[in-house]
Tab-separated table of C-alpha atoms in Angstrom:
chain	number	residue	atom	x	y	z
A	299	MET	CA	13.268	4.357	31.428
A	300	LEU	CA	15.577	5.899	33.651
A	301	GLU	CA	16.334	3.131	36.127
A	302	THR	CA	17.011	0.820	33.235
A	303	GLU	CA	19.134	2.783	30.995
A	304	PHE	CA	20.572	4.761	33.551
A	305	PRO	CA	20.456	3.090	36.837
A	306	SER	CA	23.035	5.316	38.309
A	307	VAL	CA	20.511	8.411	38.209
A	308	ASN	CA	19.312	9.385	41.617
A	309	ILE	CA	15.336	9.311	41.089
A	310	ILE	CA	13.399	11.678	43.610
A	311	LYS	CA	9.564	10.678	43.880
A	312	GLY	CA	6.509	13.397	44.595
A	313	ASP	CA	3.347	13.252	45.735
A	314	GLY	CA	1.805	14.202	42.266
A	315	ASN	CA	0.899	18.049	44.391
A	316	LEU	CA	4.600	19.306	43.693
A	317	TRP	CA	4.140	21.135	40.380
A	318	TRP	CA	6.887	22.550	38.566
A	319	THR	CA	8.800	24.850	41.392
A	320	GLY	CA	7.842	22.287	44.076
A	321	ALA	CA	9.636	19.429	41.943
A	322	VAL	CA	12.543	21.801	41.187
A	323	ALA	CA	12.441	22.821	45.231
A	324	LYS	CA	12.392	19.049	45.934
A	325	ALA	CA	14.994	18.062	44.070
A	326	LEU	CA	17.390	21.099	44.968
A	327	ASP	CA	16.749	20.161	48.582
A	328	THR	CA	17.707	16.849	48.309
A	329	LEU	CA	20.680	17.341	46.196
A	330	ARG	CA	22.179	20.095	48.505
A	331	SER	CA	24.133	18.381	51.227
A	332	SER	CA	26.242	17.039	48.374
A	333	PHE	CA	27.303	19.875	46.656
A	334	LYS	CA	30.941	20.691	46.347
A	335	PRO	CA	32.911	23.906	45.346
A	336	GLY	CA	32.911	24.491	41.169
A	337	ASP	CA	29.499	22.689	41.280
A	338	PHE	CA	26.710	23.098	38.746
A	339	PHE	CA	23.148	22.186	39.009
A	340	LEU	CA	20.660	22.155	35.794
A	341	LEU	CA	17.059	22.229	35.123
A	342	VAL	CA	15.690	20.277	32.100
A	343	ASN	CA	12.150	20.478	31.550
A	344	ASN	CA	11.013	17.034	29.721
A	345	ASP	CA	9.709	18.479	26.207
A	346	SER	CA	13.303	19.623	26.051
A	347	ILE	CA	15.956	17.583	23.834
A	348	LEU	CA	19.255	18.688	24.255
A	349	GLN	CA	22.389	17.988	21.961
A	350	PRO	CA	25.694	15.780	22.871
A	351	GLU	CA	27.638	19.006	23.646
A	352	THR	CA	24.842	21.483	25.048
A	353	VAL	CA	25.858	20.708	28.921
A	354	ALA	CA	29.884	20.919	28.170
A	355	ILE	CA	28.852	24.469	26.113
A	356	LEU	CA	26.953	25.593	28.799
A	357	VAL	CA	29.450	25.142	31.490
A	358	ARG	CA	32.385	26.586	29.712
A	359	GLU	CA	30.407	29.399	28.913
A	360	SER	CA	29.605	29.944	32.762
A	361	VAL	CA	32.788	29.755	33.881
A	362	HIS	CA	34.553	31.817	30.988
A	363	ASN	CA	32.150	34.581	32.430
A	364	GLY	CA	32.252	34.834	36.070
A	365	ARG	CA	30.095	31.282	36.947
A	366	CYS	CA	26.707	33.059	35.444
A	367	GLY	CA	23.536	31.522	34.540
A	368	VAL	CA	23.547	30.110	31.207
A	369	ALA	CA	20.700	29.645	28.501
A	370	PRO	CA	21.330	27.933	24.807
A	371	LEU	CA	18.709	28.914	22.309
A	372	ALA	CA	15.317	27.227	22.389
A	373	LEU	CA	13.767	26.155	19.200
A	374	ASP	CA	10.701	24.668	18.262
A	375	TYR	CA	11.275	21.398	17.614
A	376	GLU	CA	8.741	20.947	14.560
A	377	SER	CA	9.515	24.339	12.456
A	378	GLY	CA	13.170	25.469	14.025
A	379	ASP	CA	11.678	28.529	14.811
A	380	PRO	CA	13.312	30.327	17.824
A	381	LEU	CA	10.980	30.524	21.163
A	382	THR	CA	10.923	32.623	24.386
A	383	THR	CA	14.028	32.209	26.375
A	384	GLY	CA	13.434	34.643	29.339
A	385	PHE	CA	13.442	37.981	30.428
A	386	ALA	CA	15.835	40.885	28.996
A	387	LEU	CA	17.008	43.578	30.620
A	388	ARG	CA	14.652	46.686	31.683
A	389	GLN	CA	12.022	44.832	29.941
A	390	HIS	CA	10.011	43.975	33.098
A	391	HIS	CA	6.533	43.836	31.879
A	392	VAL	CA	7.207	42.322	28.112
A	393	LEU	CA	8.799	38.382	27.694
A	394	LEU	CA	12.299	38.887	25.970
A	395	ASP	CA	11.168	38.311	22.056
A	396	PHE	CA	13.815	36.115	21.029
A	397	GLU	CA	11.578	35.903	17.304
A	398	HIS	CA	13.288	38.800	16.802
A	399	GLN	CA	16.179	39.111	18.538
A	400	TYR	CA	17.354	35.744	17.323
A	401	ALA	CA	19.538	36.839	14.167
A	402	ALA	CA	21.496	39.226	16.411
A	403	ILE	CA	22.707	35.826	18.762
A	404	ILE	CA	23.101	33.409	16.460
A	405	GLU	CA	26.559	33.415	16.034
A	406	PRO	CA	28.167	31.304	18.521
A	407	SER	CA	30.611	33.399	20.351
A	408	MET	CA	27.071	35.991	21.122
A	409	LEU	CA	25.693	36.238	24.251
A	410	PHE	CA	22.962	37.851	25.534
A	411	GLU	CA	22.371	39.356	29.035
A	412	ALA	CA	18.979	38.347	30.261
A	413	GLU	CA	17.588	39.582	33.634
A	414	SER	CA	16.289	35.923	34.400
A	415	LEU	CA	16.245	32.440	32.572
A	416	TYR	CA	13.158	29.784	31.738
A	417	GLY	CA	13.865	26.439	33.658
A	418	ARG	CA	13.688	24.258	29.968
A	419	CYS	CA	17.362	24.354	30.269
A	420	SER	CA	18.649	26.630	32.111
A	421	LEU	CA	22.412	26.062	34.171
A	422	PHE	CA	23.213	27.797	37.580
A	423	PRO	CA	26.037	27.792	39.489
A	424	ALA	CA	25.424	25.825	42.946
A	425	GLU	CA	26.315	28.956	45.257
A	426	VAL	CA	23.302	30.784	44.199
A	427	LEU	CA	21.305	28.760	46.497
A	428	ASP	CA	23.275	30.208	49.402
A	429	PHE	CA	22.019	33.650	48.440
A	430	VAL	CA	18.732	33.266	47.741
A	431	ASP	CA	17.984	29.674	49.578
A	432	ASN	CA	15.624	27.948	46.885
A	433	TYR	CA	12.793	28.279	44.385
A	434	ASP	CA	9.566	29.547	45.986
A	435	ALA	CA	7.408	26.865	45.731
A	436	GLU	CA	4.432	28.230	47.989
A	437	THR	CA	3.766	31.462	46.182
A	438	PHE	CA	4.768	29.918	42.294
A	439	PRO	CA	3.758	26.694	42.225
A	440	GLN	CA	3.780	26.438	38.861
A	441	TYR	CA	4.507	29.635	36.401
A	442	TYR	CA	6.830	32.028	37.319
A	443	GLY	CA	8.755	29.874	39.922
A	444	ASP	CA	11.649	30.092	37.588
A	445	VAL	CA	11.952	34.009	37.111
A	446	ASP	CA	11.081	34.884	40.913
A	447	PHE	CA	14.522	32.921	41.242
A	448	CYS	CA	16.790	34.395	38.932
A	449	LEU	CA	15.514	38.042	39.799
A	450	ARG	CA	15.872	37.172	43.563
A	451	ALA	CA	19.718	36.192	42.736
A	452	ARG	CA	20.239	39.182	40.632
A	453	GLU	CA	20.010	41.310	43.498
A	454	GLN	CA	22.728	39.332	44.845
A	455	GLU	CA	24.219	40.598	41.774
A	456	PHE	CA	24.188	37.098	39.832
A	457	ARG	CA	24.316	37.540	36.309
A	458	PHE	CA	22.558	35.356	33.653
A	459	PHE	CA	22.930	34.827	29.895
A	460	VAL	CA	21.736	33.224	26.401
A	461	THR	CA	24.352	31.641	24.681
A	462	GLY	CA	24.315	31.086	20.694
A	463	ALA	CA	26.873	28.563	20.890
A	464	THR	CA	23.996	25.797	21.241
A	465	CYS	CA	20.461	25.103	21.236
A	466	ILE	CA	17.523	22.978	22.494
A	467	ARG	CA	14.708	21.670	20.770
A	468	VAL	CA	11.547	21.978	22.558
A	469	GLN	CA	8.756	19.749	21.586
A	470	HIS	CA	5.435	20.979	22.981
A	471	GLY	CA	2.416	18.463	23.433
A	472	ALA	CA	-1.061	18.407	25.166
A	473	ASP	CA	0.660	16.972	28.313
A	474	ASN	CA	3.206	19.486	28.881
A	475	THR	CA	1.843	22.725	28.142
A	476	GLY	CA	-0.543	25.154	30.205
A	477	SER	CA	-3.870	25.191	30.256
A	478	HIS	CA	-3.951	28.656	28.702
A	479	PHE	CA	-3.026	27.386	25.298
A	480	ALA	CA	-6.388	25.607	24.749
A	481	PHE	CA	-8.428	28.084	26.335
A	482	ARG	CA	-7.499	30.664	23.847
A	483	GLN	CA	-8.729	28.411	21.171
A	484	GLY	CA	-12.357	30.024	20.944
A	485	ALA	CA	-14.981	31.415	23.102
A	486	GLN	CA	-15.643	29.953	26.413
A	487	THR	CA	-18.216	29.513	28.790
A	488	LEU	CA	-18.117	31.789	32.104
A	489	ALA	CA	-16.940	28.290	34.151
A	490	GLU	CA	-14.208	27.634	31.958
A	491	VAL	CA	-12.915	31.514	32.420
A	492	LYS	CA	-12.957	31.060	35.719
A	493	ALA	CA	-10.838	28.146	35.976
A	494	ASN	CA	-8.400	29.793	33.340
A	495	LEU	CA	-8.160	32.694	35.976
A	496	PHE	CA	-7.282	30.565	39.014
A	497	SER	CA	-5.945	27.336	37.475
A	498	ILE	CA	-2.551	26.807	38.553
A	499	ARG	CA	-1.876	25.115	35.225
A	500	SER	CA	-2.572	28.360	33.439
A	501	LEU	CA	-0.145	31.628	32.731
A	502	ASP	CA	-3.395	33.729	32.877
A	503	ASN	CA	-4.038	33.251	37.083
A	504	VAL	CA	-4.706	36.289	38.531
A	505	VAL	CA	-3.554	35.582	42.064
A	506	ILE	CA	0.048	34.148	40.597
A	507	THR	CA	0.152	37.114	38.633
A	508	TRP	CA	-0.806	39.505	41.480
A	509	ARG	CA	1.895	37.723	43.816
A	510	TYR	CA	4.735	38.117	41.077
A	511	THR	CA	4.150	41.381	40.109
A	512	SER	CA	3.654	42.593	43.879
A	513	ARG	CA	7.350	41.063	44.557
A	514	HIS	CA	9.163	42.549	41.756
A	515	HIS	CA	7.584	45.411	40.076
A	516	PRO	CA	4.867	47.023	42.528
A	517	HIS	CA	4.518	49.962	40.408
A	518	ARG	CA	2.706	47.913	37.628
A	519	ALA	CA	0.939	45.222	39.863
A	520	VAL	CA	-2.203	46.406	39.171
A	521	THR	CA	-2.122	47.344	35.412
A	522	ALA	CA	-0.756	43.682	35.332
A	523	THR	CA	-2.702	41.780	37.193
A	524	LEU	CA	-5.979	43.654	35.259
A	525	LYS	CA	-4.647	42.960	31.829
A	526	THR	CA	-3.994	39.319	33.017
A	527	ALA	CA	-7.410	39.397	33.823
A	528	TRP	CA	-8.912	40.844	30.706
A	529	ARG	CA	-7.190	38.317	28.307
A	530	SER	CA	-9.455	35.498	30.344
A	531	LEU	CA	-12.495	37.695	30.004
A	532	ARG	CA	-11.951	38.656	26.538
A	533	TYR	CA	-13.138	34.849	25.433
A	534	TRP	CA	-16.268	34.904	27.650
A	535	ARG	CA	-18.727	33.783	25.044
A	536	PRO	CA	-21.123	37.577	25.416
A	537	ILE	CA	-17.638	39.505	24.943
A	538	TYR	CA	-16.050	37.487	22.565
A	539	ALA	CA	-18.565	37.770	20.243
A	540	VAL	CA	-18.080	41.847	20.528
A	541	VAL	CA	-14.253	41.806	20.279
A	542	GLY	CA	-13.653	38.365	18.362
A	543	PRO	CA	-10.764	36.393	18.187
A	544	HIS	CA	-7.265	38.277	19.972
A	545	THR	CA	-5.070	39.152	16.446
A	546	PRO	CA	-1.146	40.530	17.252
A	547	GLN	CA	-0.801	44.070	16.620
A	548	LYS	CA	1.394	43.669	14.420
A	549	ALA	CA	-0.624	41.325	12.115
A	550	ALA	CA	-3.406	44.266	12.252
A	551	THR	CA	-5.437	44.992	9.187
A	552	ARG	CA	-7.719	47.199	8.320
A	553	ALA	CA	-10.002	46.805	11.399
A	554	ALA	CA	-13.749	45.234	10.407
A	555	PRO	CA	-16.596	45.487	12.772
A	556	ALA	CA	-15.954	43.653	15.389
A	557	SER	CA	-12.292	44.677	15.616
A	558	GLN	CA	-13.273	48.326	15.852
A	559	GLY	CA	-15.962	47.239	19.168
A	560	ALA	CA	-12.256	45.316	20.497
A	561	SER	CA	-10.722	48.750	19.650
A	562	LEU	CA	-12.970	50.605	22.001
A	563	VAL	CA	-13.068	48.086	24.955
A	564	GLY	CA	-9.529	48.105	24.519
A	565	LYS	CA	-9.291	51.492	25.142
A	566	ALA	CA	-11.739	52.122	27.725
A	567	LEU	CA	-9.720	49.477	29.653
A	568	GLY	CA	-6.667	50.943	29.318
A	569	PHE	CA	-8.081	54.053	30.605
A	570	LEU	CA	-9.479	52.537	34.106
A	571	THR	CA	-6.104	50.194	34.465
A	572	ARG	CA	-4.068	53.288	34.020
A	573	THR	CA	-6.450	55.847	36.399
A	574	LEU	CA	-6.457	52.984	38.777
A	575	ASN	CA	-2.384	52.385	38.360
A	576	VAL	CA	-1.930	56.474	39.276
A	577	CYS	CA	-4.633	56.012	42.395
A	578	VAL	CA	-2.744	53.011	44.179
A	579	VAL	CA	0.582	55.014	43.329
A	580	ARG	CA	-0.751	57.698	44.922
A	581	PHE	CA	-1.861	55.933	47.787
A	582	TYR	CA	1.215	54.477	48.616
A	583	ASN	CA	3.241	57.765	48.315
A	584	ALA	CA	0.819	59.137	50.688
A	585	SER	CA	0.950	56.045	53.095
A	586	LEU	CA	4.584	56.335	52.974
A	587	ARG	CA	4.917	60.242	53.827
A	588	LEU	CA	2.432	59.677	56.673
A	589	GLN	CA	4.969	57.198	57.988
A	590	ARG	CA	7.730	59.072	57.704
A	591	ARG	CA	6.133	61.916	59.461
A	592	ALA	CA	4.575	59.362	62.446
A	593	PHE	CA	8.122	57.465	63.000
A	594	PRO	CA	11.095	59.949	61.804
A	595	ARG	CA	14.166	58.302	61.785
């Protein structure tokens, strides 16, 4: 379709193994030499539907705010409900919950600063590549690649915003969502749990979680990785029979016997992860003290 309807578009072909971050990195490597001062690059996922004025508005907002990174509001295609768009400031371990922030930024003139933006539709000044090089496809082939890029850019004092001046519609489908969506629909076999723990297509991949938290939030790396592992393990049939389906805390009602079991398991897991995290932090601090004594400045 692109070749026939948009013949001027440069189509960059991969080998089928690039995943999301690798595809973005390959595109930027190809285009980088052609960027001129004042240029931008725009990331758009194949399930994102833009309005005619979206790109112009994002460019305007970036220029008016010191050539920052900008993303529009993201709405579900079917329901129109707002979707998570990035990480909020000072909330490293919690995804920005735009379901609650939406009312605060719906005015066209409002900007909401974020630590990072998701890749479904984000505009960046081309010069950011001079400071952070490119997306790290080797470390984060699918998930966290967009967040990692932005956090590294923030270390170089780049800023990121979500604007209420425009929005996109996101049309989720079976072919363009992570494997963890289907996994969380009910009890799973041990093989399916293992696949969810280590699949590149899974947001619950414990290896990727460890890489991300170790790089950007090392004080939470152990806790975050264990919690991610628990998100998969709780769906293993023997455990699922005790704890039942996951119920968001905000929608919880009076506990039934199954949810009482879930509460006990959750408390035990919380105690273990807190204890382990304290031990790791103390060991890390002790090793730093030993290094300073052995190699004084």
